[in-house]
Short mmCIF file of C-alpha atoms in Angstrom, two decimals:
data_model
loop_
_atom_site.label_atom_id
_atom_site.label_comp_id
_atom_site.label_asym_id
_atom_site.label_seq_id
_atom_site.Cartn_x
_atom_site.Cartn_y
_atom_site.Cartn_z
CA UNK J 169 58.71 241.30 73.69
CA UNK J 170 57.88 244.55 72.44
CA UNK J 171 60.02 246.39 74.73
CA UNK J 172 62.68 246.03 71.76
CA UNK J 173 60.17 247.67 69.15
CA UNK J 174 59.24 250.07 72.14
CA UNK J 175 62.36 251.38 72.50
CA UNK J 176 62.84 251.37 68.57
CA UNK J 177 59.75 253.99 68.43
CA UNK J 178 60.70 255.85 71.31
CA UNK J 179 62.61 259.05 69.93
CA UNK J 180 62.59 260.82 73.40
CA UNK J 181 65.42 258.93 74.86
CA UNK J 182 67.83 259.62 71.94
CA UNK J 183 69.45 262.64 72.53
CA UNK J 184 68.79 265.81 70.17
CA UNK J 185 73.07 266.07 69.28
CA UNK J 186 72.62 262.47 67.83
CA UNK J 187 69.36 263.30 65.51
CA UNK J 188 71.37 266.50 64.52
CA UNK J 189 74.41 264.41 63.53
CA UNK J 190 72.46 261.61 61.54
CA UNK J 191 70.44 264.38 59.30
CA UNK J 192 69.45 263.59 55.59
CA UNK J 193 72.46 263.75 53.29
CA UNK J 194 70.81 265.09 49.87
CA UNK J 195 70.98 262.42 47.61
CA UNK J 196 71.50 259.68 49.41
CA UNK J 197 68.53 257.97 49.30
CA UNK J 198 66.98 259.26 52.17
CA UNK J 199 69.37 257.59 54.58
CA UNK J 200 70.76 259.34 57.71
CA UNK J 201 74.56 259.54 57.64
CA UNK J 202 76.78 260.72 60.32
CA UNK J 203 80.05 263.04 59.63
CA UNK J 204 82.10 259.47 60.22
CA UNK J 205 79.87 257.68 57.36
CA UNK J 206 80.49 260.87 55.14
CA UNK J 207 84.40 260.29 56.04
CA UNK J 208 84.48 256.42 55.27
CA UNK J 209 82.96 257.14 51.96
CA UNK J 210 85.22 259.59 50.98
CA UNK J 211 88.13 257.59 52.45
CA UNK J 212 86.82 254.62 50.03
CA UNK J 213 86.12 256.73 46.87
CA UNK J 214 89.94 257.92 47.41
CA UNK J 215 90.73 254.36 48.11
CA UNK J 216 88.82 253.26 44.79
CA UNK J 217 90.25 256.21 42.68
CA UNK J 218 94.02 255.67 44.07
CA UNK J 219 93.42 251.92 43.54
CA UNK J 220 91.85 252.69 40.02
CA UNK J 221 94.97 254.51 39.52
CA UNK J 222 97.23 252.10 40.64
CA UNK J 223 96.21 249.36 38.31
CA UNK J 224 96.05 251.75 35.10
CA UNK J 225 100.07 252.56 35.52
CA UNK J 226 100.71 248.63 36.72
CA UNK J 227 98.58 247.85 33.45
CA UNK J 228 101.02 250.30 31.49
CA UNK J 229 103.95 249.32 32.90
CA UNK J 230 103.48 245.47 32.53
CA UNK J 231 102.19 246.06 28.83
CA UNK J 232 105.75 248.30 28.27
CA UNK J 233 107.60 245.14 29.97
CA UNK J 234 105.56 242.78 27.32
CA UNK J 235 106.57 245.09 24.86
CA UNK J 236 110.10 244.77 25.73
CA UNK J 237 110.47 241.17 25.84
CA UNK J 238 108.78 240.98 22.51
CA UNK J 239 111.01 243.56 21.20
CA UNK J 240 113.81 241.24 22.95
CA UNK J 241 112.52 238.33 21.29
CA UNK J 242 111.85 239.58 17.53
CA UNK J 243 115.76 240.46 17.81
CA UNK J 244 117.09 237.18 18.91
CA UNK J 245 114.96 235.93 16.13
CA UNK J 246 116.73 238.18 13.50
CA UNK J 247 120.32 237.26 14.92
CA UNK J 248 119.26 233.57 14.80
CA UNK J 249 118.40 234.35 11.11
CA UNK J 250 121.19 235.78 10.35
CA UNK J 251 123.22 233.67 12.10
CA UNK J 252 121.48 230.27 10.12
CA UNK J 253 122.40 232.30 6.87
CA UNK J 254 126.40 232.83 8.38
CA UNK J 255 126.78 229.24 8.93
CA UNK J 256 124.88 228.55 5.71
CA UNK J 257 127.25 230.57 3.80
CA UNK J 258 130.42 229.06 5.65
CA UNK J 259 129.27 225.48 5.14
CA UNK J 260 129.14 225.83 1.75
CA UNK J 261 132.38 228.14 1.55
CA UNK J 262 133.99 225.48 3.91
CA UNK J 263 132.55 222.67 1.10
CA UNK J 264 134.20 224.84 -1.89
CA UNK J 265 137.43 225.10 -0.06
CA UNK J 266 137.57 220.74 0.52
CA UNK J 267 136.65 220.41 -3.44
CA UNK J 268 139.50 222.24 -4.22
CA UNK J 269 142.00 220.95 -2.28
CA UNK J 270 140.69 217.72 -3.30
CA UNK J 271 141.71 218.86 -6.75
CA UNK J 272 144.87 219.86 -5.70
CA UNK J 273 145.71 217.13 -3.74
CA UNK J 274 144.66 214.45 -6.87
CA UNK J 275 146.47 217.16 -9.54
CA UNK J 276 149.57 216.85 -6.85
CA UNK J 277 149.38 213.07 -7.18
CA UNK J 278 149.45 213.63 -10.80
CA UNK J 279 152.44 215.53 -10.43
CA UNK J 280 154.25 213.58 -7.80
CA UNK J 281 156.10 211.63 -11.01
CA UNK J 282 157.34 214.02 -12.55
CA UNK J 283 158.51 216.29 -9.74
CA UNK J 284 160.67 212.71 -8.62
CA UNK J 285 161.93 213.16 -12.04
CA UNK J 286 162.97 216.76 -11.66
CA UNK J 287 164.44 216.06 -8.31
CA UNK J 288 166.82 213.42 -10.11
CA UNK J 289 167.36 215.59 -12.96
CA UNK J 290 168.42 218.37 -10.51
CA UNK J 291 170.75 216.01 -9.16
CA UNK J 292 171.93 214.89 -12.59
CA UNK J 293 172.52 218.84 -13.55
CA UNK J 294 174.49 219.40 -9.97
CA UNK J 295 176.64 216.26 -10.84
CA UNK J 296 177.16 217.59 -13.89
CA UNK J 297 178.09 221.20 -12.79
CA UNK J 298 180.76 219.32 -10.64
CA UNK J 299 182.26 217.08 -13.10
CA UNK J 300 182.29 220.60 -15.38
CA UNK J 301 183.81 222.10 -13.02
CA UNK J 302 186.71 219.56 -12.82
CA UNK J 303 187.11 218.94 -16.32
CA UNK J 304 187.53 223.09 -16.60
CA UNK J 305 190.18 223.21 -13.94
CA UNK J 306 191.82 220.22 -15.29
CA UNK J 307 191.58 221.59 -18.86
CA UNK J 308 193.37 224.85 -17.06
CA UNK J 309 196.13 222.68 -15.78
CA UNK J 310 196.87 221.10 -19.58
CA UNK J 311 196.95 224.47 -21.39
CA UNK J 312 199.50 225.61 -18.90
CA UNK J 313 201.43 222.95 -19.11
CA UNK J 314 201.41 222.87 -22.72
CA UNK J 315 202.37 226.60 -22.88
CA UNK J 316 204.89 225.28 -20.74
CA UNK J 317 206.15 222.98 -23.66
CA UNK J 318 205.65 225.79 -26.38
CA UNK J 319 208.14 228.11 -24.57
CA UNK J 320 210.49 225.32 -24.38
#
């Protein structure tokens, strides 16, 4: 049972290359490293600083991608304001345009009578024009003839 401990204690069977490879590293709280120890730490402090590194510029880089899409966002926001105020301003442009041609349309109604009565006095005037017309020619045809008679 003690052979375990024995063998612990015994330093003459460990070979004098492996004492001088696991010396005292100052500052390491007294415990013997090898050159391989001394490597995996410095392999994991570069590992630590490089991952250290890694998740500052993710970190900066997903903050500058937040940024954007809140940039993004505060603009659609804007055009959707200004767009509410567009269609604002055509409703009620669109709502000023049917009041007046409401008004038109009831002042044409108004009208309608007395445009009818134009219409019929239009035709009245071009009926009148013709019978003119014939009446002058006619009235042409009786002054020759009675210049006609005079000569005679």
């Amino acid at each position: 049972m003690l052979g375990f401990m024995d063998q612990a204690m015994d330093t003459k069977e460990i070979p004098v290359a492996e004492i001088q490879a696991a010396a005292v590293v100052p500052g390491g709280n007294g415990v013997a490293r090898t050159k391989e120890s001394e490597k995996a730490d410095s392999d994991m402090e570069r590992l630590e600083r490089v991952s250290h590194d890694l998740f500052d510029k993710l970190s900066v880089y997903l903050q500058t991608e937040l940024s954007g899409t809140q940039d993004t966002y505060a603009l659609m926001e804007e055009l959707n304001t200004i767009t509410i105020d567009q269609y604002s301003n055509l409703t009620h442009s669109s709502t000023q345009i049917k009041d007046s041609l409401h008004d038109l349309d009831v002042k044409y109604k108004l009208l309608l009578p007395y445009l009818e009565q134009l219409n019929q006095l239009d035709v009245s005037v071009a009926s009148l024009e013709q019978a003119t017309l014939r009446l002058d020619a006619y009235t042409k045809v009786l002054e020759s003839k009675f210049k006609k008679l005079e000569k005679r």
